[in-house]
Amino acid sequence: MAAKNILVTGGVGYIGSHTVLQLLQQGFRVVVIDNLINSSEVAIQRVVELAGDNGNNLSFHQIDLRDREALRKVFSFTKFDAVIHFAGLKAVGESVQKPLLYYNNNLIGTITLLEVMADHGCKNLVFSSSATVYGWPKQVPCTEEFSLSAANPYGRTKLVIEDICRDIQKTDSEWKIILLRYFNPVGAHPSGFIGEDPRGIPNNLMPFIQQVAVGRRPFLTVFGTDYNTKDGTGVRDYIHIEDLADGHIAALQKLIEDPSIGCEVYNLGTGKGTSVLEMVTAFEKASGKKIPLIMDGRRSGDAEIVYASMKKAERELNWRAKFGIDEMCRDQWNWASKNPWGYGSPDSQS
Ligand code: NAD
Ligand code: UFG
């Protein structure tokens, strides 16, 4: 059977680069488009190296998703079997400060992509949604049927895109769409060659802990110690990036093999909740480094406990996460200790 052609938008970013590597390793031909607004081309060079001979099956175009003509050109050269759509801006706080930037980039980018896909007869899509659409869940674990809400413009872009996907599939049954709601991706490829490299001050827990461990920041601020949880700190469902990438391959197989999929949504998590302090302890164990803490008040907009029900993905995608927090911290530390400044150098960071 001929190798399938997959277009990956945002494939240079954190989740994209790990997924592209797995796609290549499994024999897919991959075209990546990315405008590098939040990523470094070094990541894609390292993916090619890690993929060995299969690295020849990757091509990269530095283009913005909203550049319709450039996108058309990419589609005119290759007939894609499916698109995995990661490209988007993702910083919650920034989205509150610059809502139009987020609506413009995430919504117009996605609409342009969907229009060009339809024009070229490619109607198979996997989209990166987020557990953020569950807001502050009334109960846990979160199932895919929960009511949805958004607490900020970033979250609203995910809700709107999910709705757009359901709408287009309803009116045109040729569309096959899988919406993946990620919980909290952490860790890195076990080689320590690729990993997460946020620009500026990290918003998320693990990149922050990592930067404290390598000496780039003096302490971690713990946001909230009075939650109704085992130790008072917030609880999340952390998932190893390798498991998350693998979940995309499972979704792609489902899309390719199931003619009646329509538009389906799946959680990608582990189904387990871990507190901030538990994560700090696991990272200290993996790294042998002490993480100094400052206990502070709650961060505005944060939920208390969020973790996934994994029943639907296990049943229908035949997929489940393999790794626990010890492996997540081990691989995060391996990446951090080999690349304390990410893909850059001390001069290129704030
Ligand atoms: P990332 O920022 O590392 O990767 C996103 C990539 O998209 C970047 O390489 C960026 O340069 C590119 N991009 C952004 N706008 C673009 C545009 N207009 N045209 C072309 N490229 C563009 O983020 P990530 O963590 O890899 O996340 C990937 C997707 O998963 C995003 O849609 C994000 O919202 C979603 N998601 C991430 C998390 C998380 O915690 N990392 C959780 C839930 C959902
Ligand atoms: N936290 C700290 N200190 C920090 C950073 C985070 O104590 O410096 C705490 C938070 O308060 C929270 C937990 O660590 O209790 C996890 O916080 P993250 O920012 O890492 O993750 P969130 O679950 O708050 O949000 C992230 C993304 C969202 C996405 C969501 C689900 O930022 O965009 O995961 O995928 F929607």
CSV table of C-alpha atoms and ligand atoms in Angstrom, one decimal:
chain,number,residue,atom,x,y,z
A,1,MET,CA,0.0,0.0,0.0
A,2,ALA,CA,1.3,3.5,-0.8
A,3,ALA,CA,2.4,5.6,2.1
A,4,LYS,CA,-0.3,8.0,3.3
A,5,ASN,CA,0.4,11.8,3.0
A,6,ILE,CA,-0.3,13.8,6.1
A,7,LEU,CA,-0.3,17.6,6.4
A,8,VAL,CA,0.7,18.7,9.8
A,9,THR,CA,0.1,22.4,10.7
A,10,GLY,CA,2.1,23.7,13.6
A,11,GLY,CA,4.4,20.7,13.3
A,12,VAL,CA,7.5,22.5,14.5
A,13,GLY,CA,5.9,23.1,17.9
A,14,TYR,CA,6.0,21.0,21.1
A,15,ILE,CA,3.2,18.5,20.4
A,16,GLY,CA,3.6,18.8,16.6
A,17,SER,CA,7.3,17.9,16.6
A,18,HIS,CA,6.8,14.7,18.7
A,19,THR,CA,3.9,13.7,16.6
A,20,VAL,CA,5.7,14.3,13.3
A,21,LEU,CA,8.5,12.0,14.5
A,22,GLN,CA,6.1,9.2,15.3
A,23,LEU,CA,4.4,9.6,12.0
A,24,LEU,CA,7.7,9.4,10.1
A,25,GLN,CA,8.7,6.3,12.2
A,26,GLN,CA,5.4,4.6,11.3
A,27,GLY,CA,6.0,5.2,7.5
A,28,PHE,CA,3.8,8.2,6.8
A,29,ARG,CA,4.9,10.9,4.4
A,30,VAL,CA,4.6,14.2,6.2
A,31,VAL,CA,4.4,17.8,5.1
A,32,VAL,CA,4.8,20.4,7.9
A,33,ILE,CA,3.7,24.0,7.7
A,34,ASP,CA,4.5,26.4,10.5
A,35,ASN,CA,5.2,30.2,10.6
A,36,LEU,CA,7.7,29.6,13.5
A,37,ILE,CA,5.9,32.2,15.6
A,38,ASN,CA,6.3,30.0,18.7
A,39,SER,CA,8.9,27.5,17.6
A,40,SER,CA,12.4,27.0,16.3
A,41,GLU,CA,13.4,25.4,13.0
A,42,VAL,CA,16.0,23.5,15.0
A,43,ALA,CA,13.2,21.2,16.3
A,44,ILE,CA,12.4,20.0,12.8
A,45,GLN,CA,16.0,19.4,11.9
A,46,ARG,CA,16.3,17.2,15.0
A,47,VAL,CA,13.2,15.4,14.1
A,48,VAL,CA,14.7,14.6,10.7
A,49,GLU,CA,17.9,13.3,12.4
A,50,LEU,CA,15.9,11.2,14.8
A,51,ALA,CA,13.8,9.7,12.0
A,52,GLY,CA,16.9,8.3,10.2
A,53,ASP,CA,16.1,7.2,6.7
A,54,ASN,CA,12.4,8.0,7.2
A,55,GLY,CA,13.5,11.7,7.6
A,56,ASN,CA,13.5,11.8,3.8
A,57,ASN,CA,9.7,11.6,4.0
A,58,LEU,CA,9.4,15.0,5.6
A,59,SER,CA,9.1,18.4,4.0
A,60,PHE,CA,8.8,21.7,5.7
A,61,HIS,CA,7.3,25.0,4.5
A,62,GLN,CA,7.5,28.2,6.6
A,63,ILE,CA,4.1,29.7,5.9
A,64,ASP,CA,1.3,31.3,7.9
A,65,LEU,CA,-1.9,29.4,7.8
A,66,ARG,CA,-3.8,32.5,6.9
A,67,ASP,CA,-1.8,32.9,3.7
A,68,ARG,CA,-4.3,31.3,1.5
A,69,GLU,CA,-2.2,31.4,-1.7
A,70,ALA,CA,0.8,29.7,0.0
A,71,LEU,CA,-1.5,27.1,1.4
A,72,ARG,CA,-3.2,26.4,-1.9
A,73,LYS,CA,0.3,25.9,-3.4
A,74,VAL,CA,1.1,23.2,-0.8
A,75,PHE,CA,-2.2,21.4,-1.6
A,76,SER,CA,-1.6,21.6,-5.3
A,77,PHE,CA,1.6,19.7,-5.0
A,78,THR,CA,0.4,16.9,-2.8
A,79,LYS,CA,-2.8,15.0,-2.4
A,80,PHE,CA,-3.2,14.7,1.4
A,81,ASP,CA,-5.0,11.8,3.0
A,82,ALA,CA,-5.5,13.8,6.2
A,83,VAL,CA,-4.6,16.9,8.1
A,84,ILE,CA,-3.5,17.2,11.7
A,85,HIS,CA,-4.1,20.7,12.8
A,86,PHE,CA,-1.9,21.9,15.7
A,87,ALA,CA,-1.2,25.5,14.6
A,88,GLY,CA,-2.5,28.1,16.9
A,89,LEU,CA,-1.5,30.5,19.7
A,90,LYS,CA,-2.0,28.9,23.2
A,91,ALA,CA,-1.0,31.3,26.0
A,92,VAL,CA,-4.1,31.8,28.1
A,93,GLY,CA,-2.9,35.1,29.8
A,94,GLU,CA,-1.8,36.6,26.5
A,95,SER,CA,-5.2,35.7,25.0
A,96,VAL,CA,-6.8,37.9,27.6
A,97,GLN,CA,-4.5,40.8,26.9
A,98,LYS,CA,-4.7,40.4,23.1
A,99,PRO,CA,-8.0,38.8,22.2
A,100,LEU,CA,-8.0,40.0,18.6
A,101,LEU,CA,-4.6,38.4,18.0
A,102,TYR,CA,-6.0,35.1,19.2
A,103,TYR,CA,-9.3,35.3,17.3
A,104,ASN,CA,-7.5,36.4,14.1
A,105,ASN,CA,-4.7,33.7,14.3
A,106,ASN,CA,-6.7,30.7,15.6
A,107,LEU,CA,-10.0,31.3,13.9
A,108,ILE,CA,-9.0,32.8,10.6
A,109,GLY,CA,-6.1,30.3,10.4
A,110,THR,CA,-8.5,27.4,10.9
A,111,ILE,CA,-11.2,28.7,8.6
A,112,THR,CA,-8.7,29.3,5.8
A,113,LEU,CA,-7.3,25.8,6.3
A,114,LEU,CA,-10.8,24.2,6.2
A,115,GLU,CA,-11.7,26.1,3.0
A,116,VAL,CA,-8.5,25.1,1.2
A,117,MET,CA,-9.0,21.5,2.3
A,118,ALA,CA,-12.5,21.4,1.0
A,119,ASP,CA,-11.4,23.0,-2.3
A,120,HIS,CA,-8.9,20.3,-2.8
A,121,GLY,CA,-11.2,17.4,-1.7
A,122,CYS,CA,-9.3,16.6,1.5
A,123,LYS,CA,-11.9,16.3,4.2
A,124,ASN,CA,-10.2,14.3,6.9
A,125,LEU,CA,-9.1,16.3,9.9
A,126,VAL,CA,-7.6,15.8,13.4
A,127,PHE,CA,-7.9,18.9,15.5
A,128,SER,CA,-6.1,19.9,18.7
A,129,SER,CA,-8.8,20.9,21.2
A,130,SER,CA,-8.2,21.2,24.9
A,131,ALA,CA,-9.5,20.2,28.3
A,132,THR,CA,-9.9,24.0,28.8
A,133,VAL,CA,-13.3,23.5,27.2
A,134,TYR,CA,-14.5,21.8,30.4
A,135,GLY,CA,-13.9,25.1,32.4
A,136,TRP,CA,-14.2,24.4,36.1
A,137,PRO,CA,-15.8,21.0,35.9
A,138,LYS,CA,-18.7,20.3,38.3
A,139,GLN,CA,-17.4,16.8,38.8
A,140,VAL,CA,-14.5,14.6,37.7
A,141,PRO,CA,-13.5,12.6,35.7
A,142,CYS,CA,-14.5,14.8,32.7
A,143,THR,CA,-16.4,12.8,30.1
A,144,GLU,CA,-16.7,14.0,26.5
A,145,GLU,CA,-20.5,14.7,27.1
A,146,PHE,CA,-19.9,17.3,29.8
A,147,SER,CA,-21.2,20.8,29.2
A,148,LEU,CA,-18.6,23.1,27.7
A,149,SER,CA,-17.5,26.6,28.6
A,150,ALA,CA,-14.7,29.0,28.1
A,151,ALA,CA,-13.1,31.3,30.6
A,152,ASN,CA,-10.8,33.3,28.2
A,153,PRO,CA,-10.4,34.1,24.5
A,154,TYR,CA,-8.0,31.1,24.0
A,155,GLY,CA,-10.6,28.7,25.3
A,156,ARG,CA,-13.3,30.4,23.2
A,157,THR,CA,-11.3,29.8,20.0
A,158,LYS,CA,-11.3,26.0,20.9
A,159,LEU,CA,-15.0,26.0,21.5
A,160,VAL,CA,-15.8,27.9,18.3
A,161,ILE,CA,-13.5,25.7,16.2
A,162,GLU,CA,-15.1,22.6,17.7
A,163,ASP,CA,-18.5,24.0,16.7
A,164,ILE,CA,-17.3,24.9,13.2
A,165,CYS,CA,-16.2,21.3,12.8
A,166,ARG,CA,-19.5,19.9,13.9
A,167,ASP,CA,-21.4,22.4,11.6
A,168,ILE,CA,-19.4,21.6,8.4
A,169,GLN,CA,-19.7,17.8,9.0
A,170,LYS,CA,-23.4,18.1,9.5
A,171,THR,CA,-23.9,19.8,6.1
A,172,ASP,CA,-21.3,17.7,4.3
A,173,SER,CA,-21.0,14.1,5.3
A,174,GLU,CA,-17.8,13.7,3.4
A,175,TRP,CA,-16.0,15.4,6.3
A,176,LYS,CA,-14.5,13.1,8.8
A,177,ILE,CA,-13.2,14.9,11.9
A,178,ILE,CA,-11.7,13.9,15.2
A,179,LEU,CA,-11.5,16.6,17.9
A,180,LEU,CA,-8.8,15.6,20.5
A,181,ARG,CA,-9.2,17.3,23.9
A,182,TYR,CA,-5.7,17.2,25.4
A,183,PHE,CA,-5.2,17.3,29.2
A,184,ASN,CA,-1.7,18.4,30.3
A,185,PRO,CA,1.1,17.3,28.0
A,186,VAL,CA,4.5,17.1,29.6
A,187,GLY,CA,7.8,15.3,29.2
A,188,ALA,CA,10.0,15.0,26.1
A,189,HIS,CA,11.2,12.4,23.6
A,190,PRO,CA,13.4,9.9,25.5
A,191,SER,CA,16.4,10.8,23.4
A,192,GLY,CA,16.4,14.3,25.1
A,193,PHE,CA,16.8,15.7,21.6
A,194,ILE,CA,13.4,17.4,21.3
A,195,GLY,CA,11.2,18.8,24.0
A,196,GLU,CA,9.2,21.8,25.0
A,197,ASP,CA,10.9,25.2,24.7
A,198,PRO,CA,8.5,28.0,25.6
A,199,ARG,CA,9.4,31.6,24.7
A,200,GLY,CA,9.7,34.0,27.7
A,201,ILE,CA,8.4,33.2,31.1
A,202,PRO,CA,6.7,29.8,31.1
A,203,ASN,CA,3.0,29.8,31.9
A,204,ASN,CA,2.8,26.1,32.6
A,205,LEU,CA,3.9,24.1,35.6
A,206,MET,CA,6.4,21.7,34.1
A,207,PRO,CA,8.4,24.1,31.9
A,208,PHE,CA,8.6,26.4,35.0
A,209,ILE,CA,9.9,23.6,37.3
A,210,GLN,CA,12.4,22.6,34.6
A,211,GLN,CA,13.8,26.2,34.4
A,212,VAL,CA,14.2,26.3,38.2
A,213,ALA,CA,16.0,23.0,38.1
A,214,VAL,CA,18.6,24.2,35.5
A,215,GLY,CA,19.1,27.4,37.4
A,216,ARG,CA,17.3,29.8,35.0
A,217,ARG,CA,14.8,30.8,37.7
A,218,PRO,CA,15.2,30.9,41.5
A,219,PHE,CA,11.9,29.3,42.7
A,220,LEU,CA,8.5,28.0,41.7
A,221,THR,CA,5.5,29.9,42.8
A,222,VAL,CA,2.7,27.5,43.8
A,223,PHE,CA,-0.6,29.0,42.8
A,224,GLY,CA,-3.1,28.1,45.6
A,225,THR,CA,-2.7,26.0,48.6
A,226,ASP,CA,-6.3,26.0,49.9
A,227,TYR,CA,-8.0,23.9,47.2
A,228,ASN,CA,-10.2,21.0,48.3
A,229,THR,CA,-7.6,18.5,47.2
A,230,LYS,CA,-5.3,16.0,49.0
A,231,ASP,CA,-2.6,18.6,49.8
A,232,GLY,CA,-4.4,21.8,48.9
A,233,THR,CA,-2.7,22.4,45.5
A,234,GLY,CA,-4.4,22.1,42.1
A,235,VAL,CA,-4.8,18.7,40.5
A,236,ARG,CA,-4.4,18.0,36.8
A,237,ASP,CA,-4.1,15.0,34.4
A,238,TYR,CA,-0.5,15.1,33.1
A,239,ILE,CA,0.1,13.0,30.0
A,240,HIS,CA,3.5,12.1,28.6
A,241,ILE,CA,4.1,13.8,25.2
A,242,GLU,CA,5.0,10.4,23.7
A,243,ASP,CA,1.6,9.0,24.7
A,244,LEU,CA,-0.1,12.1,23.4
A,245,ALA,CA,1.7,11.8,20.0
A,246,ASP,CA,0.8,8.1,19.9
A,247,GLY,CA,-2.9,9.1,20.5
A,248,HIS,CA,-2.7,11.1,17.3
A,249,ILE,CA,-1.6,8.0,15.3
A,250,ALA,CA,-4.6,6.1,16.9
A,251,ALA,CA,-6.9,8.9,15.9
A,252,LEU,CA,-5.5,9.0,12.3
A,253,GLN,CA,-6.0,5.2,12.0
A,254,LYS,CA,-9.6,5.6,13.1
A,255,LEU,CA,-10.2,8.4,10.6
A,256,ILE,CA,-8.7,6.4,7.8
A,257,GLU,CA,-10.4,3.2,8.6
A,258,ASP,CA,-13.9,4.2,9.9
A,259,PRO,CA,-16.1,5.6,7.0
A,260,SER,CA,-18.9,6.6,9.4
A,261,ILE,CA,-16.9,8.5,12.0
A,262,GLY,CA,-18.6,11.8,11.3
A,263,CYS,CA,-17.3,14.3,13.8
A,264,GLU,CA,-16.2,12.7,17.1
A,265,VAL,CA,-14.4,14.0,20.2
A,266,TYR,CA,-12.0,12.1,22.4
A,267,ASN,CA,-10.2,13.0,25.6
A,268,LEU,CA,-6.4,12.4,25.6
A,269,GLY,CA,-5.2,12.1,29.2
A,270,THR,CA,-4.3,9.3,31.6
A,271,GLY,CA,-7.4,9.4,33.8
A,272,LYS,CA,-5.3,10.2,36.9
A,273,GLY,CA,-5.0,13.4,38.9
A,274,THR,CA,-1.7,14.7,40.3
A,275,SER,CA,-1.3,17.7,42.5
A,276,VAL,CA,1.3,20.4,42.0
A,277,LEU,CA,3.3,19.3,45.1
A,278,GLU,CA,3.2,15.6,43.9
A,279,MET,CA,4.6,16.8,40.6
A,280,VAL,CA,7.4,18.8,42.3
A,281,THR,CA,8.3,15.8,44.4
A,282,ALA,CA,8.5,13.5,41.4
A,283,PHE,CA,10.6,16.0,39.5
A,284,GLU,CA,13.0,16.4,42.5
A,285,LYS,CA,13.4,12.6,42.6
A,286,ALA,CA,14.0,12.4,38.8
A,287,SER,CA,16.5,15.3,38.7
A,288,GLY,CA,18.2,15.1,42.1
A,289,LYS,CA,17.6,18.9,42.2
A,290,LYS,CA,15.8,20.8,45.0
A,291,ILE,CA,13.0,23.0,43.7
A,292,PRO,CA,12.6,26.0,46.1
A,293,LEU,CA,8.9,26.9,46.5
A,294,ILE,CA,7.0,30.1,47.3
A,295,MET,CA,3.4,29.4,48.3
A,296,ASP,CA,1.1,32.0,46.9
A,297,GLY,CA,-2.7,32.6,46.3
A,298,ARG,CA,-4.7,31.0,43.5
A,299,ARG,CA,-4.1,32.0,39.9
A,300,SER,CA,-7.2,33.7,38.5
A,301,GLY,CA,-9.3,31.4,36.3
A,302,ASP,CA,-7.7,28.2,37.5
A,303,ALA,CA,-9.9,25.1,38.2
A,304,GLU,CA,-9.4,23.0,41.3
A,305,ILE,CA,-9.4,19.5,39.9
A,306,VAL,CA,-9.3,18.4,36.3
A,307,TYR,CA,-8.8,14.9,35.0
A,308,ALA,CA,-10.1,12.9,32.1
A,309,SER,CA,-12.4,9.9,31.7
A,310,MET,CA,-10.5,7.8,29.3
A,311,LYS,CA,-13.2,5.2,28.6
A,312,LYS,CA,-14.2,6.5,25.2
A,313,ALA,CA,-10.7,6.7,23.8
A,314,GLU,CA,-9.8,3.3,25.2
A,315,ARG,CA,-12.9,1.8,23.7
A,316,GLU,CA,-13.1,3.5,20.3
A,317,LEU,CA,-9.5,4.4,19.5
A,318,ASN,CA,-8.1,1.3,21.2
A,319,TRP,CA,-5.5,3.6,22.8
A,320,ARG,CA,-4.3,4.2,26.4
A,321,ALA,CA,-1.4,6.1,27.9
A,322,LYS,CA,1.5,3.9,29.0
A,323,PHE,CA,3.6,6.3,31.1
A,324,GLY,CA,3.2,7.7,34.6
A,325,ILE,CA,4.6,10.8,36.2
A,326,ASP,CA,8.0,9.3,37.0
A,327,GLU,CA,8.7,8.7,33.3
A,328,MET,CA,7.3,12.1,32.5
A,329,CYS,CA,9.7,13.7,35.0
A,330,ARG,CA,12.6,11.5,33.9
A,331,ASP,CA,12.3,12.5,30.2
A,332,GLN,CA,11.6,16.1,31.0
A,333,TRP,CA,14.8,16.2,33.0
A,334,ASN,CA,16.8,14.4,30.4
A,335,TRP,CA,15.7,17.1,27.8
A,336,ALA,CA,16.3,19.9,30.3
A,337,SER,CA,19.8,18.8,31.4
A,338,LYS,CA,20.9,18.3,27.8
A,339,ASN,CA,19.3,21.5,26.6
A,340,PRO,CA,19.1,24.0,29.5
A,341,TRP,CA,18.4,26.8,27.1
A,342,GLY,CA,16.0,24.8,24.9
A,343,TYR,CA,16.8,25.2,21.2
A,344,GLY,CA,18.4,28.5,21.8
A,345,SER,CA,21.3,30.0,23.8
A,346,PRO,CA,21.3,32.2,27.0
A,347,ASP,CA,21.5,35.3,24.7
A,348,SER,CA,18.3,34.4,22.9
A,349,GLN,CA,16.2,34.0,26.1
A,350,SER,CA,14.5,36.4,28.5
B,1,NAD,P1,3.3,25.2,20.2
B,1,NAD,O1,3.1,26.7,20.4
B,1,NAD,O2,4.5,24.6,20.7
B,1,NAD,O3,3.0,24.8,18.7
B,1,NAD,C1,2.1,25.5,17.9
B,1,NAD,C2,2.8,25.8,16.6
B,1,NAD,O4,1.9,26.5,15.7
B,1,NAD,C3,4.0,26.6,16.7
B,1,NAD,O5,5.1,26.0,16.1
B,1,NAD,C4,3.6,27.9,16.0
B,1,NAD,O6,4.8,28.5,15.5
B,1,NAD,C5,2.6,27.5,15.0
B,1,NAD,N1,1.6,28.5,14.6
B,1,NAD,C6,0.9,29.3,15.4
B,1,NAD,N2,0.1,30.1,14.6
B,1,NAD,C7,0.4,29.8,13.3
B,1,NAD,C8,-0.1,30.2,12.1
B,1,NAD,N3,-1.0,31.2,12.0
B,1,NAD,N4,0.4,29.7,10.9
B,1,NAD,C9,1.3,28.7,11.0
B,1,NAD,N5,1.8,28.2,12.2
B,1,NAD,C10,1.3,28.7,13.3
B,1,NAD,O7,2.0,24.6,21.0
B,1,NAD,P2,1.7,23.1,21.4
B,1,NAD,O8,1.9,22.9,22.8
B,1,NAD,O9,2.5,22.2,20.5
B,1,NAD,O10,0.2,23.0,21.0
B,1,NAD,C11,-0.3,22.5,19.8
B,1,NAD,C12,-1.8,22.7,19.8
B,1,NAD,O11,-2.3,21.9,20.9
B,1,NAD,C13,-2.3,24.1,19.9
B,1,NAD,O12,-3.4,24.2,19.1
B,1,NAD,C14,-2.7,24.2,21.4
B,1,NAD,O13,-3.7,25.1,21.6
B,1,NAD,C15,-3.2,22.8,21.6
B,1,NAD,N6,-3.1,22.4,23.1
B,1,NAD,C16,-1.9,22.5,23.7
B,1,NAD,C17,-1.9,22.1,25.1
B,1,NAD,C18,-0.6,22.2,25.8
B,1,NAD,O14,-0.6,22.3,27.1
B,1,NAD,N7,0.6,22.2,25.2
B,1,NAD,C19,-3.0,21.7,25.7
B,1,NAD,C20,-4.2,21.6,25.0
B,1,NAD,C21,-4.3,22.0,23.7
B,2,UFG,N1,0.9,26.1,38.6
B,2,UFG,C1,1.7,26.6,39.7
B,2,UFG,N2,2.7,27.4,39.4
B,2,UFG,C2,3.1,27.7,38.1
B,2,UFG,C3,2.3,27.2,37.0
B,2,UFG,C4,1.3,26.4,37.3
B,2,UFG,O1,1.4,26.3,40.8
B,2,UFG,O2,4.1,28.5,37.9
B,2,UFG,C5,-0.2,25.2,38.9
B,2,UFG,C6,-1.5,25.7,38.4
B,2,UFG,O3,-2.1,26.6,39.3
B,2,UFG,C7,-2.3,24.4,38.2
B,2,UFG,C8,-1.2,23.4,37.8
B,2,UFG,O4,0.0,24.0,38.2
B,2,UFG,O5,-2.9,24.0,39.4
B,2,UFG,C9,-1.1,23.2,36.3
B,2,UFG,O6,-1.0,24.5,35.6
B,2,UFG,P1,-0.7,24.6,34.1
B,2,UFG,O7,-0.6,26.1,33.8
B,2,UFG,O8,0.5,23.8,33.8
B,2,UFG,O9,-1.9,23.9,33.4
B,2,UFG,P2,-3.4,24.3,33.3
B,2,UFG,O10,-4.2,23.0,33.6
B,2,UFG,O11,-3.8,25.4,34.2
B,2,UFG,O12,-3.6,24.7,31.8
B,2,UFG,C10,-3.0,24.1,30.7
B,2,UFG,C11,-2.9,25.1,29.5
B,2,UFG,C12,-4.3,25.3,29.1
B,2,UFG,C13,-5.0,24.0,28.7
B,2,UFG,C14,-5.0,23.1,29.9
B,2,UFG,C15,-5.5,21.7,29.6
B,2,UFG,O13,-2.3,26.3,29.9
B,2,UFG,O14,-4.3,26.1,27.9
B,2,UFG,O15,-3.6,22.9,30.4
B,2,UFG,O16,-4.9,21.2,28.5
B,2,UFG,F1,-6.2,24.2,28.4
